[in-house]
Coordinates of C-alpha atoms and ligand atoms in Angstrom, one line a residue:
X1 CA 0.0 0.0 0.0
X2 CA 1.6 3.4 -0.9
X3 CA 2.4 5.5 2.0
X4 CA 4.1 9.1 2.3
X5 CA 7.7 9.2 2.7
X6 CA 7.7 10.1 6.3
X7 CA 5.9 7.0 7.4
X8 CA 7.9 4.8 5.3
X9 CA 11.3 6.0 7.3
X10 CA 9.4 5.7 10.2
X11 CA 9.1 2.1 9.1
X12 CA 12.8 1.6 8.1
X13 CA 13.6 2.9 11.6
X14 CA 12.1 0.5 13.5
X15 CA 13.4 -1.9 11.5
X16 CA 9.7 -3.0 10.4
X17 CA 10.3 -2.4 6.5
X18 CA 13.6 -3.4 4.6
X19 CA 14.7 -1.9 0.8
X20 CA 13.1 -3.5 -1.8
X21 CA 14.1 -1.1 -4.3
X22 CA 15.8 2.0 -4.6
X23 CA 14.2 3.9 -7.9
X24 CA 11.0 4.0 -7.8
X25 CA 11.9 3.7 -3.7
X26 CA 10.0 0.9 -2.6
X27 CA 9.8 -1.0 1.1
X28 CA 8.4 -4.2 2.0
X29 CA 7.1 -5.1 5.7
X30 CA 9.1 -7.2 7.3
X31 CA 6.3 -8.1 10.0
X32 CA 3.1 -8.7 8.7
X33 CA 2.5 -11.6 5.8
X34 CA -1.3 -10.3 5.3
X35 CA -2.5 -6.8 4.9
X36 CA -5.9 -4.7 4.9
X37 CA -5.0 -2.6 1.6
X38 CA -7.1 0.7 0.2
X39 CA -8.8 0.8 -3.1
X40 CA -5.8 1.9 -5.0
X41 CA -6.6 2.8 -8.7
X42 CA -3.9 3.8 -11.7
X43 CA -4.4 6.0 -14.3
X44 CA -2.7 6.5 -17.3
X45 CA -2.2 9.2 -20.2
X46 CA -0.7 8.1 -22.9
X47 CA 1.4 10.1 -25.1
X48 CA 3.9 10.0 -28.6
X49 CA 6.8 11.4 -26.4
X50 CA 6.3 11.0 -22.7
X51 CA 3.2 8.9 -21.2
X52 CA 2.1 10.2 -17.6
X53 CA 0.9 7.4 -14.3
X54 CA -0.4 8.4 -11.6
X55 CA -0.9 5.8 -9.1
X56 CA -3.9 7.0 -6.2
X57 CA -6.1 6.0 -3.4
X58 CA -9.7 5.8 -3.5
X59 CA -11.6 7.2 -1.8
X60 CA -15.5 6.6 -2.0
X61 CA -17.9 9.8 -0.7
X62 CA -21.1 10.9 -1.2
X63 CA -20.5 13.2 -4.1
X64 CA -18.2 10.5 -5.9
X65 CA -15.0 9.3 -5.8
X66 CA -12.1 11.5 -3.9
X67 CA -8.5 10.5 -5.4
X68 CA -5.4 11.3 -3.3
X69 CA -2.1 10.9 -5.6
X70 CA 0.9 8.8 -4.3
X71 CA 2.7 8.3 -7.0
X72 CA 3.5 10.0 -10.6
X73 CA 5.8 8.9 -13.1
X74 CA 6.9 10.7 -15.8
X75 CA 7.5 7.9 -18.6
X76 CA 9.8 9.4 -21.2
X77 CA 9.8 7.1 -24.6
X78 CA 12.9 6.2 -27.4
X79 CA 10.7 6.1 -30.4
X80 CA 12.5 9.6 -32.1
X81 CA 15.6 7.2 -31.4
X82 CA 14.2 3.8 -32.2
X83 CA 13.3 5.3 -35.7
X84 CA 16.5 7.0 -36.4
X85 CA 18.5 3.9 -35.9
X86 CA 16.3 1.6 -37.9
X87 CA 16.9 4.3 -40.5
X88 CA 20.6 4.1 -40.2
X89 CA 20.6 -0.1 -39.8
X90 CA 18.7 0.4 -43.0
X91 CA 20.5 2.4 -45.1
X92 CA 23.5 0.5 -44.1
X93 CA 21.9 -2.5 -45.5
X94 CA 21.2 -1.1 -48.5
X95 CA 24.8 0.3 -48.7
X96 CA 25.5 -3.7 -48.7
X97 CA 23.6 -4.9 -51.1
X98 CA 25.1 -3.1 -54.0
X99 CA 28.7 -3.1 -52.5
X100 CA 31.5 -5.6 -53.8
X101 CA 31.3 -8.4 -51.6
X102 CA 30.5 -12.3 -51.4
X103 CA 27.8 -13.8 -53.1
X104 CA 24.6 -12.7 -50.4
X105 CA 21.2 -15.4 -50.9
X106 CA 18.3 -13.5 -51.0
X107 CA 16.4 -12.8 -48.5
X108 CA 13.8 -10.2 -49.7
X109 CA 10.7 -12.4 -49.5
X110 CA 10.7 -14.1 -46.3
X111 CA 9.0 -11.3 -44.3
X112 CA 5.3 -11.6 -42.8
X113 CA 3.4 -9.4 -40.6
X114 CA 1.2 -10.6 -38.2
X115 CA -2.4 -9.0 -38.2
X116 CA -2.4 -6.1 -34.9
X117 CA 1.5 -5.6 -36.1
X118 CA 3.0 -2.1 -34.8
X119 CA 6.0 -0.3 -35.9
X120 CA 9.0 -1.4 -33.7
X121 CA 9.2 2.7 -32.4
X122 CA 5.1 2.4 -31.8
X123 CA 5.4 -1.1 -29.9
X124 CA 8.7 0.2 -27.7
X125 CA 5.4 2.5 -26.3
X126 CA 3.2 -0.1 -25.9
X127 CA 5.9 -2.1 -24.0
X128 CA 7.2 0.3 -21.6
X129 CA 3.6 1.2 -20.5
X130 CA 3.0 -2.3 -20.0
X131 CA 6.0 -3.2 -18.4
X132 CA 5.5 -0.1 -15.6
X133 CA 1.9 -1.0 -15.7
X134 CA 3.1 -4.4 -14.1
X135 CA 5.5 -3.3 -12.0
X136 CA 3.3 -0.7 -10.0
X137 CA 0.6 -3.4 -10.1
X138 CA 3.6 -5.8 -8.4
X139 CA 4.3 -3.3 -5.5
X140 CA 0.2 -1.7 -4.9
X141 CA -2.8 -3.1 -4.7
X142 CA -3.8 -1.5 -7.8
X143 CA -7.3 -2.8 -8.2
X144 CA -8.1 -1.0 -11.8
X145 CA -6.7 1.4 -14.4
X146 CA -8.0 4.4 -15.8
X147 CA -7.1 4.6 -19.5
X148 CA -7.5 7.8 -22.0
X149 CA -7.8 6.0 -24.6
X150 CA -10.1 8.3 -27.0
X151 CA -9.9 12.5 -27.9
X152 CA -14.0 12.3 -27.8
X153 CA -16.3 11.2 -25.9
X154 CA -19.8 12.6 -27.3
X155 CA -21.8 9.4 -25.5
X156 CA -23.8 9.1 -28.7
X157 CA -24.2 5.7 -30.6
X158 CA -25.7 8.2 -33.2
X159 CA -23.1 10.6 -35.4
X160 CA -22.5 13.6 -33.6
X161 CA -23.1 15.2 -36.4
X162 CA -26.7 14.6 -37.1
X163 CA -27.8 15.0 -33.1
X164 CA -28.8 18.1 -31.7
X165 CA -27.0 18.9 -28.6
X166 CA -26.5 20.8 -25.7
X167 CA -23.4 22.9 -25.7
X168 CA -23.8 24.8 -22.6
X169 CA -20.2 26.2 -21.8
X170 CA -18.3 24.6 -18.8
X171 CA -20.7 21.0 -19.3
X172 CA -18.4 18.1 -19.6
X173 CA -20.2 17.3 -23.0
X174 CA -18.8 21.2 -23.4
X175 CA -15.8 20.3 -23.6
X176 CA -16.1 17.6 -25.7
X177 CA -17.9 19.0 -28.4
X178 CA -15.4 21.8 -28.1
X179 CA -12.2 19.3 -28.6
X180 CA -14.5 18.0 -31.1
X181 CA -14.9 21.0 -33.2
X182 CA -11.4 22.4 -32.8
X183 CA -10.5 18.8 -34.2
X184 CA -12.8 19.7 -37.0
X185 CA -11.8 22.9 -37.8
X186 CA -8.4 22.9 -37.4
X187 CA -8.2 25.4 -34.8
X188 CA -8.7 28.0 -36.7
X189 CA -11.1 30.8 -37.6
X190 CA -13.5 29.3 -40.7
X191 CA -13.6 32.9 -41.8
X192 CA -10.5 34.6 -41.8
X193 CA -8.0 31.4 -41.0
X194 CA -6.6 33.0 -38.1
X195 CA -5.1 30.3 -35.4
X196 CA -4.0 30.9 -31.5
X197 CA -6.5 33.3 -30.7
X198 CA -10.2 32.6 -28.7
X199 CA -12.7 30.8 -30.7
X200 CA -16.5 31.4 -30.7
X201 CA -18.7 28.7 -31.3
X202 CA -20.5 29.8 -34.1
X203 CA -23.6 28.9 -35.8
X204 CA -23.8 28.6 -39.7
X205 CA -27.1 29.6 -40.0
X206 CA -27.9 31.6 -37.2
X207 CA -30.5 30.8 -34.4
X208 CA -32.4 33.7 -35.2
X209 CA -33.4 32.2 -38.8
X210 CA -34.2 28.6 -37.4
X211 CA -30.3 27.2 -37.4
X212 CA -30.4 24.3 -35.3
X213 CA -28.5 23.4 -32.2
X214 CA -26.4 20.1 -34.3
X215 CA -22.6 19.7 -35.0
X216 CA -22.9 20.4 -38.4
X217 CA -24.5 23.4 -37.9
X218 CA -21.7 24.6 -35.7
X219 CA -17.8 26.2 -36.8
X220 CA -15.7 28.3 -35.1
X221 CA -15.0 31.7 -35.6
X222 CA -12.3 34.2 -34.0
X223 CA -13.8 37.1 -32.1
X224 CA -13.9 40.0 -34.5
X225 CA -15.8 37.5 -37.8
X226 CA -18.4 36.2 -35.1
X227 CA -19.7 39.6 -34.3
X228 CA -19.1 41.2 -38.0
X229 CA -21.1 38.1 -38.8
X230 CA -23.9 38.3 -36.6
X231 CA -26.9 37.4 -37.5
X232 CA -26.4 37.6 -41.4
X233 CA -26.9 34.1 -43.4
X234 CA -23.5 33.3 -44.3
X235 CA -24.4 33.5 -47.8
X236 CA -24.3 37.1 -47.7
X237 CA -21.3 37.1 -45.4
X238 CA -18.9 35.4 -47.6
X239 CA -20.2 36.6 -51.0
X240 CA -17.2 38.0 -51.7
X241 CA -15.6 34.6 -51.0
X242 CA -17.6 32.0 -53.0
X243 CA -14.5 29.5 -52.8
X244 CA -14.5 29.4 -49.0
X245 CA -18.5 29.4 -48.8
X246 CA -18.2 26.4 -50.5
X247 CA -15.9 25.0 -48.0
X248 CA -17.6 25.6 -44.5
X249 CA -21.1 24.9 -46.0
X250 CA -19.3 20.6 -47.2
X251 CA -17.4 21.3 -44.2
X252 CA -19.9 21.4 -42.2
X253 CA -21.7 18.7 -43.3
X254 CA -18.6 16.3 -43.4
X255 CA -18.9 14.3 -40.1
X256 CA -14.8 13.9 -38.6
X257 CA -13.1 10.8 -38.4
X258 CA -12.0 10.5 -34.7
X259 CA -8.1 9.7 -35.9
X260 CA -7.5 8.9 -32.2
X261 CA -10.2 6.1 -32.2
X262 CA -8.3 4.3 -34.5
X263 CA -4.9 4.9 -33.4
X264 CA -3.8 1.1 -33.0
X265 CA -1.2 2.1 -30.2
X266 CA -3.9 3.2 -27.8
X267 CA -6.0 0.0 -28.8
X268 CA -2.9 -2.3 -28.6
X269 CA -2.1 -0.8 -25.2
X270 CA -5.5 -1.2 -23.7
X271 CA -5.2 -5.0 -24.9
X272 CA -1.7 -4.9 -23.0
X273 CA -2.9 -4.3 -20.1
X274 CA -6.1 -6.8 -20.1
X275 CA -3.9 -9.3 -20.5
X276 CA -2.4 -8.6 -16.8
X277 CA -5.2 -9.2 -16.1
X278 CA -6.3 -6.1 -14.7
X279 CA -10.0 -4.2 -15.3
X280 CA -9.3 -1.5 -17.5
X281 CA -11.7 1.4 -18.1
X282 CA -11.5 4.2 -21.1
X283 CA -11.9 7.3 -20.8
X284 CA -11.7 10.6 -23.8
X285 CA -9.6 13.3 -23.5
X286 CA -12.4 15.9 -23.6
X287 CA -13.1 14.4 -20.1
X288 CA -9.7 14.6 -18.7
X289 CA -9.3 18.4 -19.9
X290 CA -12.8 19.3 -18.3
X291 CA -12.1 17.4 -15.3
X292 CA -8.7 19.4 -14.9
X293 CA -10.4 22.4 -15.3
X294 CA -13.0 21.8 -13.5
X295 CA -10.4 21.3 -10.3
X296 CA -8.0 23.7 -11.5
X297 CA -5.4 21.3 -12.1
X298 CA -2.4 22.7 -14.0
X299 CA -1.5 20.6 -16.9
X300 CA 1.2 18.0 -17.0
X301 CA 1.5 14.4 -18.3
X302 CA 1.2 13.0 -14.6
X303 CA -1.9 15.5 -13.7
X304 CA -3.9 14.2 -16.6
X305 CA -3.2 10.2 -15.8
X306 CA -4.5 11.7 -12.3
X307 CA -7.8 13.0 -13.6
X308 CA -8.5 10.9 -16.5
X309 CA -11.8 9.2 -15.6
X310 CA -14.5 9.9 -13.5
X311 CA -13.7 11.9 -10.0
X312 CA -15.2 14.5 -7.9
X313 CA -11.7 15.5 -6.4
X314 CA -8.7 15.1 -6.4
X315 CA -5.7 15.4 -3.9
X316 CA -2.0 14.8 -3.4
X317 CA 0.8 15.4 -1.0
X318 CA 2.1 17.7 -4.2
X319 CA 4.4 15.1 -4.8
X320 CA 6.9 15.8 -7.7
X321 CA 6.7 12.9 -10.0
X322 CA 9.7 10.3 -11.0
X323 CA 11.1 11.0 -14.4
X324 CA 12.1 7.9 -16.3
X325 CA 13.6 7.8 -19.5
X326 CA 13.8 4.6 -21.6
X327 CA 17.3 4.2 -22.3
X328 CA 17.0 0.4 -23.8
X329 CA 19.9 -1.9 -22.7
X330 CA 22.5 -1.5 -25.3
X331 CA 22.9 -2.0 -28.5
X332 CA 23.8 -5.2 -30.8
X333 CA 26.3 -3.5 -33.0
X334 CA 29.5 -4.8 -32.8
X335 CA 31.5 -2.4 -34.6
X336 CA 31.2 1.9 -34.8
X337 CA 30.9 2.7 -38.2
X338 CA 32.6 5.9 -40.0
X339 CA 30.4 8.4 -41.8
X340 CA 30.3 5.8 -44.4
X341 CA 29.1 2.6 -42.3
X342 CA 32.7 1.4 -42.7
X343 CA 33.7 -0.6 -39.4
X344 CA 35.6 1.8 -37.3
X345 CA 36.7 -0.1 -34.1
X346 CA 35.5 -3.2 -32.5
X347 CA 33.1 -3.0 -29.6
X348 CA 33.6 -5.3 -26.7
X349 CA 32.0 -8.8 -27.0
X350 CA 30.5 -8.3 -23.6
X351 CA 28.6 -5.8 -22.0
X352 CA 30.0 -6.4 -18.3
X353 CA 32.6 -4.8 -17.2
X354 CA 33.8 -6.3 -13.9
X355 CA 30.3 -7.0 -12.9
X356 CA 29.0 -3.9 -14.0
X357 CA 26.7 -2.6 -16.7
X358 CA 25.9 0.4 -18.2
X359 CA 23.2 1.9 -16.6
X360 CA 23.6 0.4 -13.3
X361 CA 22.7 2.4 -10.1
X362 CA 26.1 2.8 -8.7
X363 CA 27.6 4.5 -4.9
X364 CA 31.0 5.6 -6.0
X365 CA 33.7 6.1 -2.7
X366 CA 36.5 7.8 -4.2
X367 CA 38.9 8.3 -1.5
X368 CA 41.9 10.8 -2.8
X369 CA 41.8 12.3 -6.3
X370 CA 40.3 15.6 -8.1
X371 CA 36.8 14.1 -7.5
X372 CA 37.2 13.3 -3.6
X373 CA 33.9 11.9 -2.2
X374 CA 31.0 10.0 -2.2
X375 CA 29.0 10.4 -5.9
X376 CA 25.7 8.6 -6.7
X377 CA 24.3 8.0 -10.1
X378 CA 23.7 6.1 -13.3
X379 CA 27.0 4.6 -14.4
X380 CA 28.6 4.2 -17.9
X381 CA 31.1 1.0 -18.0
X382 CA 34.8 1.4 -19.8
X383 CA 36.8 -2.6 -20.8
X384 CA 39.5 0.2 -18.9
X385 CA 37.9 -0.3 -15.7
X386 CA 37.5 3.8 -16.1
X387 CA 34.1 4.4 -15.4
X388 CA 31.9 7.5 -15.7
X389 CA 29.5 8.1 -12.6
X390 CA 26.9 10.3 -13.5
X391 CA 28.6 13.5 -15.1
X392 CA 31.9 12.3 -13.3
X393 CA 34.2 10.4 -15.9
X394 CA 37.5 8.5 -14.3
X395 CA 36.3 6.9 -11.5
X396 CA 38.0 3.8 -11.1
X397 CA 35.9 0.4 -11.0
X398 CA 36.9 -0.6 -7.5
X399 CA 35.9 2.7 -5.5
X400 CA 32.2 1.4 -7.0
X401 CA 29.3 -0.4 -5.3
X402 CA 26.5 -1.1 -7.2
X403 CA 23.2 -0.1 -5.9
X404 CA 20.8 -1.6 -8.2
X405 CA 20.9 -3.0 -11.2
X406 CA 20.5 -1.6 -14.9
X407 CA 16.7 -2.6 -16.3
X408 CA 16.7 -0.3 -19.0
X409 CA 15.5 3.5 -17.6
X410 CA 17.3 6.3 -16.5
X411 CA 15.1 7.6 -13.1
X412 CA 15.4 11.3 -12.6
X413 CA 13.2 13.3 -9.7
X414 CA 12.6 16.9 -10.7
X415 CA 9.3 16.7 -12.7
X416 CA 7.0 19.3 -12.0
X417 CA 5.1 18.7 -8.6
X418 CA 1.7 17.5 -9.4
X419 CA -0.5 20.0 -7.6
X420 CA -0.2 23.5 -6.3
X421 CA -0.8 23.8 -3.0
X422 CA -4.6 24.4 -2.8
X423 CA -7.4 23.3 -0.6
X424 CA -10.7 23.3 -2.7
X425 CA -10.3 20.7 -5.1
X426 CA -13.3 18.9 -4.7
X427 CA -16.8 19.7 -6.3
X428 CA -19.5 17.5 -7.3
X429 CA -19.5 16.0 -10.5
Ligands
LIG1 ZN1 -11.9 35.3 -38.1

């Protein structure tokens, strides 16, 4: 069961909780075998370059279900770098092919895709959520997970499009049909094509001469162009502009193809984590944003993991969240090419170097030498036996002790913290 910090080293104290692990910091009781645990839920965020958790107690009240944060990680992914190197391993492949060399079989029709394949940059995603997914699930009680898995949420079976609807400002469907028609639109004014500035909701055919209430009956329009507009048929509005009438008025009518609905990373992700086993519910992003409004929440990936789903409040002990960056675990080159993928030097055969690996947690004790003292970090191994401790290069192997082992993340603190100090986060739903 997550605790706050001061409890656990009250634990550690009396000798009633050993280490388990030093990044993420976790304790086990030493005392009890069986526990009463909380209703502890996780929610997740995910994202193209960093994917936000928030791990949180639950807390049933009358007006809904109170959330108080323990934990946020900050999951930082390699696809930018996965790509880029498949690029290179390609192109020096191809650089192969048409070189000089021994006779090479081909080897050009022996590949098959298996239905649900992902891009090896889009599945490194879907692995590390999975794999932090488990591991949280390994040290809480986590009892759920709270998935935005969807930009819209408009709860219609119908198309939005041909369903009249409420868009009372500040509602969560608000929000969604907002989301919804900034998706639409572009962000940007239909008249004038102006972008970053407030948007008006405004109606094609105006109220006044029996426009309806439905989506596609609704654009946006920047400030100034809704009230020149006004109540004029937009006919007579862009007349001058018979190109762009054209436009909004198929536009319009055009219902939007939810491009997040179908992104197979979020799909594949939610099918990750059902097969741990674990009830996963889905949430839209229109909700999260409302709900982070809604309890003034500034935004960051860990806050929206923490309101994604259905809350009436929300509160933390502020803590900032772990960063972790997926660093992978090395690479199977065996040679650095030159700038023209010709082998350079040899890499070592292993990865070891007296017992250590890159990327190992090490405790460095250098006793006399520029660099006098105790350093703690991420290490980076040498064949030498001339290591580099976190920005400290030199340190000999033996003044290290190795704190925990290398499993493929860097772990940084120094994320934003996750709330603001503020009392009134809760309000009915
Ligand atoms: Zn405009």
């Amino acid at each position: 069961m997550p605790c706050h910090p001061a409890r656990a080293r009250q634990l550690l104290r009396r000798h009633r909780a050993r280490v388990h692990r030093l990044a993420p910091f976790v304790i086990r009781l030493v005392d009890r075998e069986a526990t009463a645990t909380q209703r502890v839920g996780l929610g997740i965020d995910p994202g193209s370059q960093a994917t936000g958790l928030a791990l949180y107690r639950v807390e049933p009240t009358d007006i809904g279900a109170i959330r108080h944060v323990c934990f946020g990680l900050e999951l930082h992914h390699r696809s930018a770098l996965i790509h880029h190197r498949l690029g290179q391993r390609a192109a020096y492949r191809r650089r192969r092919r048409s070189a000089n060399l021994r006779h090479r079989a081909p080897r050009f029709d022996n590949r098959t895709r298996q239905p649900g394949w992902l891009a090896p940059s889009l599945f490194s995603r879907v692995q590390h959520i999975a794999t932090w997914t488990r591991r949280l699930a390994r040290w809480a009680p986590v009892g759920g997970v709270d998935l935005e898995l969807v930009r819209f949420d408009l709860q219609k079976r119908e198309s939005p499009e041909t369903t009249g609807v409420e868009y009372q400002h500040g509602t969560r469907f608000g929000f969604e049909l907002r989301e919804y028609l900034l998706q639409k639109w572009g962000r940007q004014c239909a008249y004038c094509d102006i972008e970053n500035v407030p948007l008006n909701l405004d109606h094609i055919v105006s109220r006044s001469r029996g426009g309806s209430d439905r989506v596609s009956n609704l654009t946006l329009a920047c400030v100034p162009c809704n009230q020149a507009k006004g109540r004029r048929p937009v006919e007579e509005v862009l007349a001058h502009d018979p190109k762009r009438l054209a436009r909004v008025l198929t536009q319009a009518k055009a219902p939007l193809r939810d491009a997040a609905a179908v992104n197979s990373t979020r799909w594949a992700v939610k099918g990750r984590l059902e097969a741990l086993g674990l009830s996963v519910a889905c949430w839209s992003g229109g909700r999260t944003k409302w709900n982070r409004a809604r309890l003034a929440v500034a935004k960051s990936h860990v806050a929206d993991a923490a309101v994604c789903g259905d809350l009436a409040g929300l509160e933390g002990w502020g803590p900032a969240p772990l960063v972790t960056i997926a660093t992978g675990r090395g690479t199977h080159q065996r040679t650095r090419p030159d700038a023209f993928g010709f082998p350079r030097l040899a890499l070592p055969r292993t990865k070891a170097v007296h017992g250590f690996l890159t990327g190992d947690l090490v405790c460095a004790t250098v006793p006399a030498a520029k660099q006098a003292g105790v350093l703690t970090g991420r290490v980076a191994v040498r064949s030498t036996g001339s290591f580099r401790v976190g920005t400290a290069d030199g340190i000999h192997w033996t003044h290290c002790r190795r704190l925990q082992r290398a499993d493929g993340y860097a772990y940084t603190h120094g994320g934003t913290p996750l709330l603001p100090a503020r009392k009134d986060r809760v309000s009915a739903a």
